[in-house]
DNA sequence: CGTAAGATGAAG
DNA sequence: TTCATCTTACGG
């Protein structure tokens, strides 16, 4: 099957809209080891006027990518060992992005198992730092355009049209935890726990 | 099942 | 000192 990248315009909407429209789409990474793909099943929006967002204090060396035009990657390093992958949304100058929290593995599952040193499929990509490890995403992917190779988002031709989207509060944060900026596909087994 | 703590480094 | 996290260890 051939994957066609989404167009740049897809990402120019606000983070809350993008967080929902990304659900059911496919994240593809072409790597030297092979092609990796997974369905996006859980996202969180981080806005500019949002105490939990890296952009809330303005553009810093770390959060700069969030202020670029929608459609690029914002990858940051945290807890001394983990990377998290965000998709920048909106117009240039607006500091917002969508955190990808969980995927459903589609292609390259054997590679993901090697990258993660795990054999259980349901423990490969069900968390923001797990999926970056499984996909081999790191600081080198910061600023990459997500509508071209090697890392891009595509339509899922087999997308379940009847999927139900749940909106609720974000997890794993202290401030801004009351804001309902988290979205996931109801009943999907790969949504992250807590 | 559940809770707790350690790993490890960059940002503020 | 905190942090948009994960894994392992241990008690029930």
PDB file of C-alpha atoms (C1' of nucleotides) in Angstrom:
ATOM      1  CA  UNK A   1       0.000   0.000   0.000  1.00  0.00           C
ATOM      2  CA  UNK A   2       1.160   3.459  -0.857  1.00  0.00           C
ATOM      3  CA  UNK A   3       0.991   6.171   1.755  1.00  0.00           C
ATOM      4  CA  UNK A   4       0.283   9.718   0.544  1.00  0.00           C
ATOM      5  CA  UNK A   5       1.336  12.531   2.920  1.00  0.00           C
ATOM      6  CA  UNK A   6      -1.303  15.007   4.059  1.00  0.00           C
ATOM      7  CA  UNK A   7      -0.932  18.565   2.773  1.00  0.00           C
ATOM      8  CA  UNK A   8       0.607  21.390   4.734  1.00  0.00           C
ATOM      9  CA  UNK A   9      -2.794  23.114   5.057  1.00  0.00           C
ATOM     10  CA  UNK A  10      -4.073  20.267   7.230  1.00  0.00           C
ATOM     11  CA  UNK A  11      -1.877  21.503  10.095  1.00  0.00           C
ATOM     12  CA  UNK A  12      -2.715  25.213   9.986  1.00  0.00           C
ATOM     13  CA  UNK A  13      -5.794  24.885  12.212  1.00  0.00           C
ATOM     14  CA  UNK A  14      -5.845  25.395  15.985  1.00  0.00           C
ATOM     15  CA  UNK A  15      -4.381  22.742  18.272  1.00  0.00           C
ATOM     16  CA  UNK A  16      -7.757  21.674  19.670  1.00  0.00           C
ATOM     17  CA  UNK A  17      -9.072  21.044  16.157  1.00  0.00           C
ATOM     18  CA  UNK A  18      -5.892  19.359  14.979  1.00  0.00           C
ATOM     19  CA  UNK A  19      -5.789  17.089  18.040  1.00  0.00           C
ATOM     20  CA  UNK A  20      -9.148  15.672  16.975  1.00  0.00           C
ATOM     21  CA  UNK A  21      -8.575  15.514  13.222  1.00  0.00           C
ATOM     22  CA  UNK A  22      -5.302  13.625  13.789  1.00  0.00           C
ATOM     23  CA  UNK A  23      -7.093  10.727  15.477  1.00  0.00           C
ATOM     24  CA  UNK A  24      -7.365   7.824  13.038  1.00  0.00           C
ATOM     25  CA  UNK A  25      -4.624   9.211  10.774  1.00  0.00           C
ATOM     26  CA  UNK A  26      -1.362   7.339  10.256  1.00  0.00           C
ATOM     27  CA  UNK A  27       2.130   8.364  11.351  1.00  0.00           C
ATOM     28  CA  UNK A  28       4.757   7.010   8.948  1.00  0.00           C
ATOM     29  CA  UNK A  29       8.534   6.923   9.433  1.00  0.00           C
ATOM     30  CA  UNK A  30      10.836   5.672   6.701  1.00  0.00           C
ATOM     31  CA  UNK A  31      14.024   4.473   8.377  1.00  0.00           C
ATOM     32  CA  UNK A  32      17.147   2.612   7.219  1.00  0.00           C
ATOM     33  CA  UNK A  33      15.834  -0.433   9.076  1.00  0.00           C
ATOM     34  CA  UNK A  34      12.478  -0.292   7.284  1.00  0.00           C
ATOM     35  CA  UNK A  35       9.111   1.428   7.200  1.00  0.00           C
ATOM     36  CA  UNK A  36       7.273   2.105  10.428  1.00  0.00           C
ATOM     37  CA  UNK A  37       3.604   3.078  10.616  1.00  0.00           C
ATOM     38  CA  UNK A  38       0.935   3.426  13.277  1.00  0.00           C
ATOM     39  CA  UNK A  39      -2.569   4.831  13.725  1.00  0.00           C
ATOM     40  CA  UNK A  40      -2.806   7.864  15.992  1.00  0.00           C
ATOM     41  CA  UNK A  41      -5.233   6.941  18.782  1.00  0.00           C
ATOM     42  CA  UNK A  42      -4.518   9.485  21.542  1.00  0.00           C
ATOM     43  CA  UNK A  43      -3.523  13.179  21.470  1.00  0.00           C
ATOM     44  CA  UNK A  44      -3.296  16.211  23.743  1.00  0.00           C
ATOM     45  CA  UNK A  45      -3.480  19.893  22.773  1.00  0.00           C
ATOM     46  CA  UNK A  46      -1.075  22.439  24.297  1.00  0.00           C
ATOM     47  CA  UNK A  47      -2.037  26.057  23.689  1.00  0.00           C
ATOM     48  CA  UNK A  48      -0.101  29.272  24.116  1.00  0.00           C
ATOM     49  CA  UNK A  49      -2.265  30.573  26.938  1.00  0.00           C
ATOM     50  CA  UNK A  50      -1.975  27.328  28.863  1.00  0.00           C
ATOM     51  CA  UNK A  51       0.075  26.929  32.064  1.00  0.00           C
ATOM     52  CA  UNK A  52       1.015  23.339  31.163  1.00  0.00           C
ATOM     53  CA  UNK A  53       2.445  24.315  27.785  1.00  0.00           C
ATOM     54  CA  UNK A  54       6.146  24.933  27.176  1.00  0.00           C
ATOM     55  CA  UNK A  55       5.066  27.946  25.126  1.00  0.00           C
ATOM     56  CA  UNK A  56       3.138  29.658  27.942  1.00  0.00           C
ATOM     57  CA  UNK A  57       6.187  31.675  29.017  1.00  0.00           C
ATOM     58  CA  UNK A  58       6.984  32.684  25.450  1.00  0.00           C
ATOM     59  CA  UNK A  59       9.392  31.287  22.881  1.00  0.00           C
ATOM     60  CA  UNK A  60      12.460  29.815  24.605  1.00  0.00           C
ATOM     61  CA  UNK A  61      15.294  27.888  23.069  1.00  0.00           C
ATOM     62  CA  UNK A  62      13.335  24.705  23.732  1.00  0.00           C
ATOM     63  CA  UNK A  63       9.816  25.813  22.774  1.00  0.00           C
ATOM     64  CA  UNK A  64      10.752  27.822  19.667  1.00  0.00           C
ATOM     65  CA  UNK A  65       9.406  25.216  17.213  1.00  0.00           C
ATOM     66  CA  UNK A  66       5.911  25.610  18.695  1.00  0.00           C
ATOM     67  CA  UNK A  67       5.826  29.173  17.342  1.00  0.00           C
ATOM     68  CA  UNK A  68       6.563  28.141  13.777  1.00  0.00           C
ATOM     69  CA  UNK A  69       3.914  27.559  11.145  1.00  0.00           C
ATOM     70  CA  UNK A  70       1.846  24.402  11.683  1.00  0.00           C
ATOM     71  CA  UNK A  71       3.110  21.182  10.125  1.00  0.00           C
ATOM     72  CA  UNK A  72       6.540  20.694  11.681  1.00  0.00           C
ATOM     73  CA  UNK A  73       7.679  18.452  14.516  1.00  0.00           C
ATOM     74  CA  UNK A  74       8.448  19.644  18.036  1.00  0.00           C
ATOM     75  CA  UNK A  75      10.528  17.001  19.790  1.00  0.00           C
ATOM     76  CA  UNK A  76      11.779  17.611  23.312  1.00  0.00           C
ATOM     77  CA  UNK A  77      13.872  15.613  25.759  1.00  0.00           C
ATOM     78  CA  UNK A  78      12.607  15.049  29.289  1.00  0.00           C
ATOM     79  CA  UNK A  79      13.221  13.090  32.481  1.00  0.00           C
ATOM     80  CA  UNK A  80      16.823  12.628  31.432  1.00  0.00           C
ATOM     81  CA  UNK A  81      16.022   9.798  29.034  1.00  0.00           C
ATOM     82  CA  UNK A  82      12.803  10.294  27.085  1.00  0.00           C
ATOM     83  CA  UNK A  83      11.727  12.119  23.940  1.00  0.00           C
ATOM     84  CA  UNK A  84       8.180  13.337  23.301  1.00  0.00           C
ATOM     85  CA  UNK A  85       6.819  14.022  19.832  1.00  0.00           C
ATOM     86  CA  UNK A  86       4.490  16.937  19.095  1.00  0.00           C
ATOM     87  CA  UNK A  87       2.902  18.253  15.907  1.00  0.00           C
ATOM     88  CA  UNK A  88       2.979  22.046  15.678  1.00  0.00           C
ATOM     89  CA  UNK A  89      -0.358  23.590  14.714  1.00  0.00           C
ATOM     90  CA  UNK A  90      -1.728  26.986  13.734  1.00  0.00           C
ATOM     91  CA  UNK A  91      -0.136  30.020  12.136  1.00  0.00           C
ATOM     92  CA  UNK A  92       3.439  31.213  12.542  1.00  0.00           C
ATOM     93  CA  UNK A  93       3.832  33.184  15.763  1.00  0.00           C
ATOM     94  CA  UNK A  94       1.306  31.133  17.705  1.00  0.00           C
ATOM     95  CA  UNK A  95       2.876  28.835  20.299  1.00  0.00           C
ATOM     96  CA  UNK A  96       0.791  25.697  20.188  1.00  0.00           C
ATOM     97  CA  UNK A  97       1.157  22.007  19.349  1.00  0.00           C
ATOM     98  CA  UNK A  98      -0.423  18.584  19.682  1.00  0.00           C
ATOM     99  CA  UNK A  99       1.329  15.897  21.747  1.00  0.00           C
ATOM    100  CA  UNK A 100       1.003  12.416  20.260  1.00  0.00           C
ATOM    101  CA  UNK A 101       0.409  10.165  23.260  1.00  0.00           C
ATOM    102  CA  UNK A 102      -0.334   6.786  21.678  1.00  0.00           C
ATOM    103  CA  UNK A 103      -0.353   4.841  18.408  1.00  0.00           C
ATOM    104  CA  UNK A 104      -1.724   1.538  17.216  1.00  0.00           C
ATOM    105  CA  UNK A 105       1.172  -0.306  15.499  1.00  0.00           C
ATOM    106  CA  UNK A 106       0.551  -1.101  11.807  1.00  0.00           C
ATOM    107  CA  UNK A 107       3.836  -1.737   9.977  1.00  0.00           C
ATOM    108  CA  UNK A 108       7.359  -2.553  11.095  1.00  0.00           C
ATOM    109  CA  UNK A 109       6.257  -4.149  14.338  1.00  0.00           C
ATOM    110  CA  UNK A 110       9.364  -6.313  14.497  1.00  0.00           C
ATOM    111  CA  UNK A 111      11.554  -3.194  14.275  1.00  0.00           C
ATOM    112  CA  UNK A 112       9.517  -1.546  17.021  1.00  0.00           C
ATOM    113  CA  UNK A 113      10.051  -4.563  19.237  1.00  0.00           C
ATOM    114  CA  UNK A 114      13.807  -4.304  18.720  1.00  0.00           C
ATOM    115  CA  UNK A 115      13.821  -0.541  19.353  1.00  0.00           C
ATOM    116  CA  UNK A 116      11.796  -0.997  22.527  1.00  0.00           C
ATOM    117  CA  UNK A 117      13.369  -4.253  23.729  1.00  0.00           C
ATOM    118  CA  UNK A 118       9.820  -5.469  24.317  1.00  0.00           C
ATOM    119  CA  UNK A 119       7.868  -8.346  22.779  1.00  0.00           C
ATOM    120  CA  UNK A 120       4.354  -7.411  23.902  1.00  0.00           C
ATOM    121  CA  UNK A 121       2.641  -5.518  21.055  1.00  0.00           C
ATOM    122  CA  UNK A 122       0.375  -3.620  23.419  1.00  0.00           C
ATOM    123  CA  UNK A 123       3.411  -2.170  25.194  1.00  0.00           C
ATOM    124  CA  UNK A 124       5.188  -0.769  22.130  1.00  0.00           C
ATOM    125  CA  UNK A 125       3.514   2.589  21.488  1.00  0.00           C
ATOM    126  CA  UNK A 126       0.965   3.182  24.265  1.00  0.00           C
ATOM    127  CA  UNK A 127       2.668   6.247  25.737  1.00  0.00           C
ATOM    128  CA  UNK A 128       4.350   9.448  24.456  1.00  0.00           C
ATOM    129  CA  UNK A 129       7.930   8.341  25.178  1.00  0.00           C
ATOM    130  CA  UNK A 130       7.253   4.724  24.229  1.00  0.00           C
ATOM    131  CA  UNK A 131       6.189   5.606  20.702  1.00  0.00           C
ATOM    132  CA  UNK A 132       9.207   7.837  20.074  1.00  0.00           C
ATOM    133  CA  UNK A 133      11.465   4.996  21.173  1.00  0.00           C
ATOM    134  CA  UNK A 134       9.587   2.481  19.000  1.00  0.00           C
ATOM    135  CA  UNK A 135       9.737   4.821  15.975  1.00  0.00           C
ATOM    136  CA  UNK A 136      13.328   5.944  16.598  1.00  0.00           C
ATOM    137  CA  UNK A 137      12.277   9.580  16.945  1.00  0.00           C
ATOM    138  CA  UNK A 138      14.801  11.861  18.654  1.00  0.00           C
ATOM    139  CA  UNK A 139      16.178  15.389  18.700  1.00  0.00           C
ATOM    140  CA  UNK A 140      17.242  15.106  15.059  1.00  0.00           C
ATOM    141  CA  UNK A 141      13.564  15.107  14.094  1.00  0.00           C
ATOM    142  CA  UNK A 142      12.885  18.477  15.738  1.00  0.00           C
ATOM    143  CA  UNK A 143      11.651  20.997  13.112  1.00  0.00           C
ATOM    144  CA  UNK A 144      11.104  18.322  10.439  1.00  0.00           C
ATOM    145  CA  UNK A 145       8.219  19.006   8.048  1.00  0.00           C
ATOM    146  CA  UNK A 146       5.533  16.422   8.627  1.00  0.00           C
ATOM    147  CA  UNK A 147       4.188  16.495   5.073  1.00  0.00           C
ATOM    148  CA  UNK A 148       7.337  14.996   3.504  1.00  0.00           C
ATOM    149  CA  UNK A 149       9.640  12.038   4.122  1.00  0.00           C
ATOM    150  CA  UNK A 150      11.085  10.644   6.244  1.00  0.00           C
ATOM    151  CA  UNK A 151       8.436  11.453   8.847  1.00  0.00           C
ATOM    152  CA  UNK A 152       4.892  12.283   7.786  1.00  0.00           C
ATOM    153  CA  UNK A 153       1.170  11.928   8.443  1.00  0.00           C
ATOM    154  CA  UNK A 154      -1.229  10.233   6.009  1.00  0.00           C
ATOM    155  CA  UNK A 155      -4.887   9.462   5.570  1.00  0.00           C
ATOM    156  CA  UNK A 156      -5.919   6.000   6.668  1.00  0.00           C
ATOM    157  CA  UNK A 157      -7.934   4.517   3.758  1.00  0.00           C
ATOM    158  CA  UNK A 158      -9.358   1.944   6.138  1.00  0.00           C
ATOM    159  CA  UNK A 159     -10.209   4.462   8.823  1.00  0.00           C
ATOM    160  CA  UNK A 160     -13.141   3.411  11.002  1.00  0.00           C
ATOM    161  CA  UNK A 161     -15.759   6.052  10.212  1.00  0.00           C
ATOM    162  CA  UNK A 162     -17.859   5.078  13.194  1.00  0.00           C
ATOM    163  CA  UNK A 163     -15.087   5.715  15.690  1.00  0.00           C
ATOM    164  CA  UNK A 164     -16.096   7.643  18.783  1.00  0.00           C
ATOM    165  CA  UNK A 165     -13.814  10.400  20.084  1.00  0.00           C
ATOM    166  CA  UNK A 166     -13.633  11.010  23.817  1.00  0.00           C
ATOM    167  CA  UNK A 167     -12.569  14.430  25.124  1.00  0.00           C
ATOM    168  CA  UNK A 168     -11.271  14.617  28.695  1.00  0.00           C
ATOM    169  CA  UNK A 169      -8.516  16.057  30.906  1.00  0.00           C
ATOM    170  CA  UNK A 170      -4.805  15.684  30.170  1.00  0.00           C
ATOM    171  CA  UNK A 171      -2.650  13.299  32.182  1.00  0.00           C
ATOM    172  CA  UNK A 172       0.880  13.285  33.531  1.00  0.00           C
ATOM    173  CA  UNK A 173       0.882  17.016  34.332  1.00  0.00           C
ATOM    174  CA  UNK A 174       0.391  19.087  37.481  1.00  0.00           C
ATOM    175  CA  UNK A 175      -0.698  22.511  36.237  1.00  0.00           C
ATOM    176  CA  UNK A 176      -3.536  22.940  33.786  1.00  0.00           C
ATOM    177  CA  UNK A 177      -4.694  19.412  34.620  1.00  0.00           C
ATOM    178  CA  UNK A 178      -8.323  20.515  34.766  1.00  0.00           C
ATOM    179  CA  UNK A 179      -8.432  21.566  31.097  1.00  0.00           C
ATOM    180  CA  UNK A 180     -10.189  19.044  28.784  1.00  0.00           C
ATOM    181  CA  UNK A 181      -7.530  19.038  26.082  1.00  0.00           C
ATOM    182  CA  UNK A 182      -7.008  15.278  25.750  1.00  0.00           C
ATOM    183  CA  UNK A 183      -8.632  13.220  22.986  1.00  0.00           C
ATOM    184  CA  UNK A 184      -8.657   9.492  22.269  1.00  0.00           C
ATOM    185  CA  UNK A 185     -10.503   6.854  20.256  1.00  0.00           C
ATOM    186  CA  UNK A 186     -13.003   5.151  22.496  1.00  0.00           C
ATOM    187  CA  UNK A 187     -12.325   1.491  23.192  1.00  0.00           C
ATOM    188  CA  UNK A 188      -8.894   1.436  21.518  1.00  0.00           C
ATOM    189  CA  UNK A 189      -6.593  -0.957  23.310  1.00  0.00           C
ATOM    190  CA  UNK A 190      -3.469   1.135  22.663  1.00  0.00           C
ATOM    191  CA  UNK A 191      -4.574   4.292  24.505  1.00  0.00           C
ATOM    192  CA  UNK A 192      -2.057   5.041  27.274  1.00  0.00           C
ATOM    193  CA  UNK A 193      -2.785   4.186  30.875  1.00  0.00           C
ATOM    194  CA  UNK A 194      -1.858   6.142  33.968  1.00  0.00           C
TER     195      UNK A 194
ATOM    196  C1'  DC B   1      -3.751  -6.633  40.769  1.00  0.00           C
ATOM    197  C1'  DG B   2      -1.653  -2.103  43.271  1.00  0.00           C
ATOM    198  C1'  DT B   3       1.868   1.652  44.828  1.00  0.00           C
ATOM    199  C1'  DA B   4       6.685   3.398  45.041  1.00  0.00           C
ATOM    200  C1'  DA B   5      11.054   4.763  43.679  1.00  0.00           C
ATOM    201  C1'  DG B   6      15.062   5.134  40.577  1.00  0.00           C
ATOM    202  C1'  DA B   7      17.085   6.463  36.200  1.00  0.00           C
ATOM    203  C1'  DT B   8      19.229  10.796  34.293  1.00  0.00           C
ATOM    204  C1'  DG B   9      19.735  15.558  32.013  1.00  0.00           C
ATOM    205  C1'  DA B  10      18.036  20.008  30.448  1.00  0.00           C
ATOM    206  C1'  DA B  11      15.309  24.034  31.509  1.00  0.00           C
ATOM    207  C1'  DG B  12      14.257  27.847  34.536  1.00  0.00           C
TER     208       DG B  12
ATOM    209  C1'  DT C   1      14.410  21.891  41.771  1.00  0.00           C
ATOM    210  C1'  DT C   2      11.060  20.451  38.563  1.00  0.00           C
ATOM    211  C1'  DC C   3       9.637  17.758  34.581  1.00  0.00           C
ATOM    212  C1'  DA C   4       3.823  16.785  28.789  1.00  0.00           C
ATOM    213  C1'  DT C   5       7.872   9.445  31.504  1.00  0.00           C
ATOM    214  C1'  DC C   6       8.843   4.471  31.900  1.00  0.00           C
ATOM    215  C1'  DT C   7      10.448   0.393  34.187  1.00  0.00           C
ATOM    216  C1'  DT C   8      11.323  -2.508  37.878  1.00  0.00           C
ATOM    217  C1'  DA C   9      10.607  -4.115  42.472  1.00  0.00           C
ATOM    218  C1'  DC C  10       7.792  -5.464  46.014  1.00  0.00           C
ATOM    219  C1'  DG C  11       3.288  -6.185  48.870  1.00  0.00           C
ATOM    220  C1'  DG C  12      -1.364  -8.274  48.780  1.00  0.00           C
TER     221       DG C  12
END
